[in-house]
Coordinates of C-alpha atoms in Angstrom, one line a residue:
S1 CA -42.9 -21.2 14.5
R2 CA -42.5 -23.1 11.2
G3 CA -44.1 -26.5 11.2
L4 CA -41.8 -29.5 10.5
G5 CA -42.2 -30.4 6.8
D6 CA -45.1 -28.1 6.0
V7 CA -44.8 -29.1 2.4
Y8 CA -45.1 -32.8 1.4
K9 CA -41.7 -33.9 0.1
R10 CA -39.9 -36.9 -1.2
Q11 CA -37.0 -38.1 0.9
A12 CA -34.1 -40.5 0.3
L13 CA -33.2 -43.1 2.9
Y14 CA -29.7 -44.6 3.5
V15 CA -29.3 -47.6 5.8
H16 CA -25.8 -48.4 7.0
I17 CA -24.8 -52.0 7.7
P18 CA -21.2 -51.9 9.0
F19 CA -20.4 -55.6 9.0
C20 CA -18.0 -57.3 6.7
V21 CA -16.5 -60.8 6.5
K22 CA -13.1 -59.2 6.2
K23 CA -11.9 -55.6 5.8
C24 CA -10.3 -55.0 2.4
N25 CA -6.8 -53.5 2.2
Y26 CA -8.0 -50.2 0.6
C27 CA -11.1 -49.7 2.7
D28 CA -11.6 -46.8 5.1
F29 CA -15.4 -47.1 5.4
L30 CA -17.0 -47.7 8.8
S31 CA -17.0 -51.5 8.7
F32 CA -15.8 -54.5 10.7
S33 CA -16.4 -58.1 11.3
A34 CA -18.8 -59.1 14.1
D35 CA -20.5 -62.2 15.7
E36 CA -24.2 -62.9 15.4
S37 CA -25.0 -61.4 18.8
I38 CA -23.6 -58.1 17.8
K39 CA -25.5 -58.2 14.5
R40 CA -28.8 -58.9 16.2
A41 CA -28.2 -56.1 18.8
Y42 CA -27.4 -53.7 15.9
L43 CA -30.6 -54.6 14.1
E44 CA -32.6 -53.9 17.3
A45 CA -30.9 -50.5 17.6
L46 CA -31.6 -49.8 13.9
H47 CA -35.2 -50.6 14.5
R48 CA -35.4 -48.1 17.4
E49 CA -33.8 -45.4 15.2
A50 CA -36.2 -46.2 12.3
L51 CA -39.2 -45.8 14.6
Y52 CA -37.8 -42.4 15.8
W53 CA -37.6 -41.2 12.2
Q54 CA -40.9 -42.7 11.1
K55 CA -42.6 -40.5 13.7
I56 CA -40.9 -37.4 12.3
L57 CA -41.5 -38.2 8.6
C58 CA -45.0 -39.7 8.9
G59 CA -47.6 -37.8 6.9
R60 CA -45.1 -35.2 5.8
Y61 CA -42.5 -37.2 3.7
R62 CA -42.4 -40.2 1.5
I63 CA -39.3 -42.2 0.7
G64 CA -38.4 -42.0 -3.0
T65 CA -35.1 -44.0 -2.9
V66 CA -33.6 -46.5 -0.5
F67 CA -29.9 -47.5 -0.4
I68 CA -28.6 -50.2 1.9
G69 CA -24.8 -49.8 2.1
G70 CA -21.9 -50.8 4.2
G71 CA -19.8 -52.7 5.0
T72 CA -21.4 -55.7 3.3
P73 CA -25.1 -55.8 3.9
T74 CA -25.3 -59.3 2.3
C75 CA -23.0 -60.7 5.0
L76 CA -26.2 -60.8 7.1
S77 CA -28.0 -64.1 7.2
A78 CA -31.3 -64.6 5.2
L79 CA -33.2 -64.3 8.5
E80 CA -31.4 -61.1 9.4
L81 CA -32.1 -59.7 6.0
K82 CA -35.7 -60.4 6.6
L83 CA -35.5 -58.5 9.9
L84 CA -33.8 -55.6 8.1
G85 CA -36.6 -55.5 5.5
D86 CA -39.2 -55.3 8.4
I87 CA -37.3 -52.4 9.8
I88 CA -37.3 -50.5 6.5
K89 CA -41.0 -51.1 6.1
Q90 CA -41.6 -48.8 9.0
F91 CA -41.1 -46.0 6.5
D92 CA -43.7 -44.8 3.9
I93 CA -42.0 -45.9 0.7
D94 CA -43.1 -45.1 -2.8
D95 CA -44.4 -48.1 -4.7
N96 CA -42.0 -47.2 -7.6
A97 CA -39.0 -46.3 -5.3
E98 CA -35.6 -47.3 -6.5
F99 CA -34.3 -49.7 -3.8
T100 CA -30.6 -50.6 -3.9
I101 CA -28.5 -53.0 -1.8
E102 CA -24.8 -53.4 -1.9
A103 CA -23.6 -57.0 -2.2
N104 CA -20.3 -58.7 -2.4
P105 CA -19.6 -62.0 -4.3
G106 CA -19.1 -64.8 -1.9
T107 CA -21.9 -63.5 0.4
L108 CA -24.9 -64.3 -1.8
D109 CA -26.9 -67.5 -2.2
E110 CA -30.4 -68.3 -3.4
E111 CA -31.9 -67.9 0.1
K112 CA -30.4 -64.5 0.6
I113 CA -31.4 -63.3 -2.9
C114 CA -35.0 -64.5 -2.1
A115 CA -34.9 -62.4 1.1
I116 CA -33.8 -59.2 -0.6
R117 CA -36.4 -59.7 -3.3
K118 CA -39.1 -59.9 -0.6
M119 CA -37.6 -56.9 1.1
G120 CA -38.4 -54.9 -2.0
V121 CA -34.9 -54.5 -3.4
N122 CA -35.0 -53.9 -7.2
R123 CA -31.4 -52.8 -7.8
V124 CA -28.2 -54.5 -6.7
S125 CA -24.7 -53.0 -6.6
L126 CA -22.2 -55.8 -6.9
G127 CA -18.6 -55.2 -5.8
L128 CA -16.3 -56.9 -8.3
Q129 CA -13.3 -54.5 -8.4
S130 CA -11.3 -56.8 -10.7
S131 CA -11.8 -60.0 -12.8
I132 CA -8.1 -61.0 -12.1
D133 CA -7.9 -63.3 -9.1
E134 CA -4.3 -62.2 -8.2
E135 CA -5.5 -58.6 -8.1
L136 CA -8.5 -59.5 -6.0
K137 CA -6.2 -61.3 -3.5
L138 CA -4.0 -58.2 -3.3
L139 CA -7.0 -56.1 -2.6
G140 CA -8.0 -58.4 0.3
R141 CA -11.3 -59.4 -1.4
I142 CA -12.8 -62.7 -0.2
H143 CA -14.0 -63.9 -3.6
T144 CA -12.7 -65.0 -7.0
Y145 CA -13.9 -63.9 -10.4
N146 CA -15.8 -67.2 -10.9
E147 CA -17.6 -66.6 -7.6
F148 CA -18.6 -63.1 -8.9
L149 CA -20.0 -64.7 -12.0
E150 CA -22.0 -67.2 -9.9
S151 CA -23.5 -64.3 -7.9
Y152 CA -24.2 -62.2 -11.0
H153 CA -26.1 -65.1 -12.7
L154 CA -28.0 -65.9 -9.5
L155 CA -29.2 -62.4 -9.4
R156 CA -30.2 -62.5 -13.1
D157 CA -32.0 -65.8 -12.7
A158 CA -33.9 -64.3 -9.8
G159 CA -35.2 -61.5 -12.0
F160 CA -33.0 -58.6 -11.1
D161 CA -32.9 -56.3 -14.2
N162 CA -31.0 -53.4 -12.7
I163 CA -27.5 -54.3 -11.6
N164 CA -24.4 -52.1 -11.0
I165 CA -20.9 -53.5 -11.1
D166 CA -18.1 -51.7 -9.2
L167 CA -14.6 -51.7 -10.8
M168 CA -11.3 -50.3 -9.6
S169 CA -8.3 -49.1 -11.5
D170 CA -4.7 -48.4 -10.2
I171 CA -4.8 -51.7 -8.2
P172 CA -1.3 -52.7 -7.0
K173 CA 0.5 -54.6 -9.8
Q174 CA -2.4 -54.0 -12.2
S175 CA -1.4 -53.3 -15.8
F176 CA -3.4 -51.6 -18.5
E177 CA -3.9 -55.0 -20.2
S178 CA -5.3 -56.6 -17.1
Y179 CA -7.6 -53.6 -16.5
K180 CA -8.7 -53.8 -20.1
K181 CA -9.5 -57.5 -19.7
T182 CA -11.6 -56.8 -16.6
L183 CA -13.5 -54.0 -18.3
E184 CA -14.2 -56.1 -21.5
R185 CA -15.4 -59.0 -19.4
V186 CA -17.8 -56.8 -17.5
V187 CA -19.2 -55.1 -20.6
S188 CA -19.9 -58.6 -22.1
L189 CA -22.2 -59.3 -19.1
K190 CA -24.3 -56.2 -20.1
P191 CA -25.0 -54.8 -16.6
E192 CA -27.3 -51.7 -16.5
H193 CA -24.7 -49.6 -14.7
I194 CA -20.9 -49.6 -14.2
S195 CA -18.9 -47.6 -11.7
S196 CA -15.2 -47.4 -12.3
Y197 CA -13.1 -45.7 -9.6
S198 CA -9.4 -45.1 -9.2
L199 CA -7.8 -46.5 -6.1
I200 CA -7.5 -43.8 -3.4
L201 CA -4.9 -44.3 -0.6
E202 CA -6.8 -43.4 2.6
P203 CA -5.1 -42.9 5.9
G204 CA -5.5 -45.9 8.3
T205 CA -5.7 -48.5 5.6
V206 CA -3.3 -51.4 4.9
F207 CA -2.5 -49.9 1.5
Y208 CA -1.7 -46.4 3.0
K209 CA 0.8 -48.0 5.4
M210 CA 2.4 -50.0 2.5
H211 CA 2.6 -46.8 0.4
E212 CA 4.4 -45.0 3.3
D213 CA 6.8 -47.9 3.6
G214 CA 7.5 -47.7 -0.2
V215 CA 6.3 -51.2 -0.9
L216 CA 3.1 -50.5 -2.8
D217 CA 3.4 -51.0 -6.6
I218 CA 0.6 -48.9 -8.3
A219 CA 0.2 -47.6 -11.8
D220 CA 2.1 -44.5 -12.9
E221 CA 0.2 -41.4 -14.1
D222 CA 0.4 -42.3 -17.8
T223 CA -1.0 -45.8 -17.2
D224 CA -3.8 -44.3 -15.1
R225 CA -4.8 -41.9 -17.9
Q226 CA -4.7 -44.8 -20.4
M227 CA -7.1 -46.8 -18.2
Y228 CA -9.4 -43.7 -17.8
S229 CA -9.5 -43.0 -21.5
Y230 CA -10.1 -46.6 -22.5
T231 CA -13.0 -46.8 -19.9
K232 CA -14.7 -43.9 -21.5
K233 CA -14.1 -45.2 -25.0
I234 CA -15.3 -48.8 -24.6
L235 CA -18.3 -47.9 -22.5
E236 CA -19.5 -45.3 -24.9
E237 CA -19.1 -47.8 -27.8
N238 CA -21.3 -50.3 -25.9
G239 CA -24.2 -47.9 -25.1
Y240 CA -23.2 -46.6 -21.7
H241 CA -23.2 -42.9 -21.1
R242 CA -21.2 -41.2 -18.4
Y243 CA -23.4 -39.1 -16.2
E244 CA -21.0 -38.5 -13.4
I245 CA -17.2 -38.5 -13.2
S246 CA -16.9 -42.3 -12.3
N247 CA -20.4 -43.6 -13.2
Y248 CA -21.8 -44.9 -16.5
C249 CA -25.2 -46.4 -17.3
K250 CA -27.5 -47.6 -20.0
K251 CA -30.4 -45.3 -21.0
D252 CA -32.5 -44.2 -18.0
R253 CA -30.5 -46.4 -15.6
E254 CA -28.8 -43.7 -13.5
C255 CA -28.6 -44.3 -9.8
K256 CA -31.5 -42.2 -8.6
H257 CA -30.3 -42.4 -5.0
N258 CA -26.8 -41.0 -5.8
L259 CA -28.4 -38.3 -7.9
V260 CA -30.1 -37.1 -4.7
Y261 CA -26.6 -36.4 -3.2
W262 CA -25.3 -34.8 -6.4
T263 CA -28.3 -32.5 -6.8
L264 CA -28.2 -31.4 -3.1
E265 CA -31.5 -32.8 -2.1
D266 CA -32.4 -34.0 1.4
Y267 CA -31.7 -37.5 2.7
I268 CA -31.9 -39.4 5.9
G269 CA -29.2 -41.8 7.1
I270 CA -29.9 -44.4 9.7
G271 CA -27.3 -46.7 11.3
L272 CA -23.8 -46.4 12.7
G273 CA -22.1 -43.2 11.6
A274 CA -24.7 -42.6 8.9
S275 CA -25.1 -39.0 7.7
S276 CA -28.2 -37.0 7.0
C277 CA -29.1 -33.7 5.3
F278 CA -32.5 -32.6 6.5
E279 CA -34.4 -29.3 6.9
G280 CA -31.3 -27.1 6.4
A281 CA -28.9 -29.1 8.7
R282 CA -26.3 -31.8 8.2
F283 CA -25.6 -34.3 11.0
S284 CA -24.2 -37.7 11.5
N285 CA -24.8 -40.6 13.9
Y286 CA -22.2 -41.7 16.4
S287 CA -19.6 -44.0 14.9
D288 CA -18.9 -45.8 18.2
L289 CA -21.0 -48.9 18.4
E290 CA -21.8 -48.8 22.1
K291 CA -22.6 -45.1 22.0
Y292 CA -24.9 -45.8 19.0
F293 CA -26.7 -48.5 21.0
E294 CA -27.0 -46.2 24.0
I295 CA -28.3 -43.2 22.1
T296 CA -31.0 -45.2 20.2
K297 CA -32.5 -46.2 23.5
E298 CA -33.3 -42.6 24.4
P299 CA -36.9 -41.7 23.7
G300 CA -37.4 -38.9 21.2
L301 CA -39.2 -35.6 22.1
Q302 CA -42.7 -34.9 21.1
I303 CA -41.6 -33.0 18.0
K304 CA -44.1 -30.4 16.7
N305 CA -41.9 -27.9 14.8
I306 CA -38.4 -27.5 13.4
D307 CA -37.0 -25.9 16.5
D308 CA -38.0 -28.9 18.6
F309 CA -36.3 -31.2 16.0
D310 CA -33.1 -29.2 15.9
G311 CA -32.7 -29.4 19.7
D312 CA -33.5 -33.1 19.8
I313 CA -31.3 -34.2 16.9
K314 CA -28.3 -32.3 18.3
K315 CA -28.4 -34.5 21.4
R316 CA -28.7 -37.7 19.4
T317 CA -25.9 -37.2 16.9
E318 CA -22.1 -36.9 16.9
T319 CA -21.9 -34.0 14.6
Y320 CA -24.4 -31.3 13.7
E321 CA -24.1 -28.3 11.4
K322 CA -26.8 -25.8 10.4
L323 CA -26.0 -25.1 6.8
T324 CA -25.3 -21.4 5.9
P325 CA -26.1 -20.0 2.5
K326 CA -22.3 -20.0 1.8
A327 CA -22.0 -23.7 2.7
K328 CA -25.0 -24.5 0.5
M329 CA -23.5 -22.6 -2.5
E330 CA -20.2 -24.4 -2.1
E331 CA -21.7 -27.8 -2.0
F332 CA -24.1 -27.0 -4.9
M333 CA -21.0 -26.4 -7.0
F334 CA -18.8 -29.0 -5.5
V335 CA -21.2 -31.9 -6.0
G336 CA -23.0 -30.5 -9.0
L337 CA -19.9 -30.3 -11.1
R338 CA -19.3 -34.0 -10.6
K339 CA -22.3 -34.6 -12.9
C340 CA -21.5 -34.5 -16.6
I341 CA -24.4 -32.1 -17.2
G342 CA -22.8 -29.8 -14.6
V343 CA -24.8 -27.1 -12.8
S344 CA -27.6 -24.8 -14.0
K345 CA -27.2 -21.0 -13.6
T346 CA -31.0 -20.7 -13.4
E347 CA -31.2 -23.2 -10.6
F348 CA -28.4 -21.4 -8.7
K349 CA -30.3 -18.2 -9.0
N350 CA -33.6 -19.8 -7.9
R351 CA -31.9 -21.4 -4.9
F352 CA -29.8 -18.6 -3.6
D353 CA -31.2 -15.3 -5.0
Y354 CA -27.8 -14.5 -6.5
S355 CA -26.6 -15.1 -10.0
I356 CA -23.8 -17.6 -10.3
D357 CA -21.6 -14.9 -11.8
E358 CA -22.0 -12.6 -8.8
I359 CA -20.5 -15.3 -6.6
Y360 CA -18.2 -17.4 -8.9
G361 CA -17.8 -15.3 -12.1
D362 CA -14.0 -14.9 -11.8
V363 CA -13.4 -18.6 -11.1
I364 CA -15.7 -19.7 -13.9
D365 CA -14.1 -17.3 -16.4
K366 CA -10.7 -18.5 -15.5
F367 CA -11.5 -22.2 -16.0
I368 CA -13.4 -21.5 -19.3
K369 CA -10.4 -19.7 -20.7
N370 CA -8.2 -22.7 -19.7
N371 CA -10.6 -25.1 -21.4
L372 CA -11.4 -26.8 -18.0
L373 CA -15.0 -25.7 -17.9
S374 CA -17.4 -25.2 -20.8
E375 CA -21.0 -23.9 -21.2
N376 CA -23.9 -25.4 -23.2
D377 CA -25.4 -23.7 -26.2
N378 CA -27.7 -21.3 -24.3
S379 CA -25.0 -20.7 -21.7
D380 CA -27.3 -21.8 -18.8
R381 CA -25.2 -24.8 -17.7
I382 CA -21.5 -25.1 -16.9
Y383 CA -19.7 -28.4 -16.8
L384 CA -16.2 -29.9 -16.7
T385 CA -14.5 -30.6 -20.0
D386 CA -12.6 -33.9 -20.4
K387 CA -9.5 -32.0 -19.5
G388 CA -11.3 -30.5 -16.5
I389 CA -12.3 -34.0 -15.3
D390 CA -8.6 -34.9 -15.2
L391 CA -8.1 -32.0 -12.8
S392 CA -11.4 -32.2 -11.1
N393 CA -10.1 -32.2 -7.5
Y394 CA -8.2 -29.0 -8.0
I395 CA -11.1 -27.3 -9.9
L396 CA -13.7 -28.2 -7.4
S397 CA -11.6 -26.9 -4.5
E398 CA -11.6 -23.5 -6.2
F399 CA -15.3 -23.2 -5.6
L400 CA -14.9 -23.1 -1.8
L401 CA -15.7 -19.5 -0.7

C-alpha cells in the first residue's frame, strides 16, 4: 500500500484558540469566554493533538506557514502564550516560515508582544474593523480606536514589520463618510496588508436576530458599492494591490497562509473545530469542548500507511470526507476565482487530466460573453472582472457540478 507522505512536502498549520473576552455581535466563529482553568485544560489538549500530528508528519512534511486564529489568541496570558509557543515547536517548522497570529486591540501589552516574538510570530493580523468608536460599540468590540493605535504602535516598536489590519464595511449606522474616514486613517499608518470585508449576517448572531426583527440599520446597496469602489481606488493609489476579492497588500506581502487555501494545497488544523485538508481527505475536529478533550486523550495508532491514517482519523474527527475528483474540481474553481489572477487552464489540466473547457466550457463562455469573466493575453488564465466580483457569489456557485 502507499506510504504516508512518500514525497517530502510543505504543510500549512492552523491553530485554533476559541477564547474571547466577549463575543462580537456579528461573530459566528467558534469562540466563547472561559476561565483560566478551561484555558489551561485546552492547552493541554492542544499539546496532545500536536504530538499526534508530529508523529504523522515527522520526516515527511515541514511546516511552511503557521496561522494562530480564533477567537482571540491574544486574550491568553503571556505565560499561556509561551505554553502555546512550546506546543507549536513540536512541529518541524521552516526557518523562513510565515507565522501569523490574530490579535485584538485591548488584549495586547508589552509582555504579551514579547511572548509572541519569542514564539516565532513574524506577522500580526490586527482586528480594527472601524476607527469610529460609536461603530465599534455597535459591533460589540471591546476596544476604542485609540486603544487600537496603542496596540499598533507597540507592535511596530517591538519590530513587527508585517502587519495586517482588518476592516469592515456595512456596519450598522455606518455612512460612506465614516467608512472613508476609517480607510484613510488606516492607509496613513502604512500597514503591509489590509483586509476589507462587508458585514455578513450569519444565523445565530446578535445582528441576525436584529435583522429579523427589523431593527438593524445597515447600508443600502448603492452605499455598499460606493464603499467598495472607494476601497479599491484609495488602496491602489497608495501602493496596495488587490490579490483576492477582499485582500490588499504592499509588494510581496500577500498572506502566504491564506494562499494555501486559495490554491487548494494541503493544511493541518489543530484545536477545537479546526479543519484539515490532508492526503486527499477533508475533516474537522469536534466542536464540543468536552468531546475534544476526550478525543485528544485517545492514543493514536501506529500509522505506517495512508490506509491506517484514514481509519484512525475518521474515529478522531467530527466530519470526514474523502475528496472525489468532482469535489476537487469544484473547489479549485470556487476558491481559485477568488484570487485576482484567477485560475490557470494549464494547472487544471495537470491536476485533473481534463481540459477546463471539457468540464466548464459552457459556463466560462457564458460569463465571458456577459463580461463577468475575462482571459489573460495568452488565454491560459481566467479571472473575475470588476463587474464579476460584484456578482461573485452567484458566479462561483455556477461552478458546482
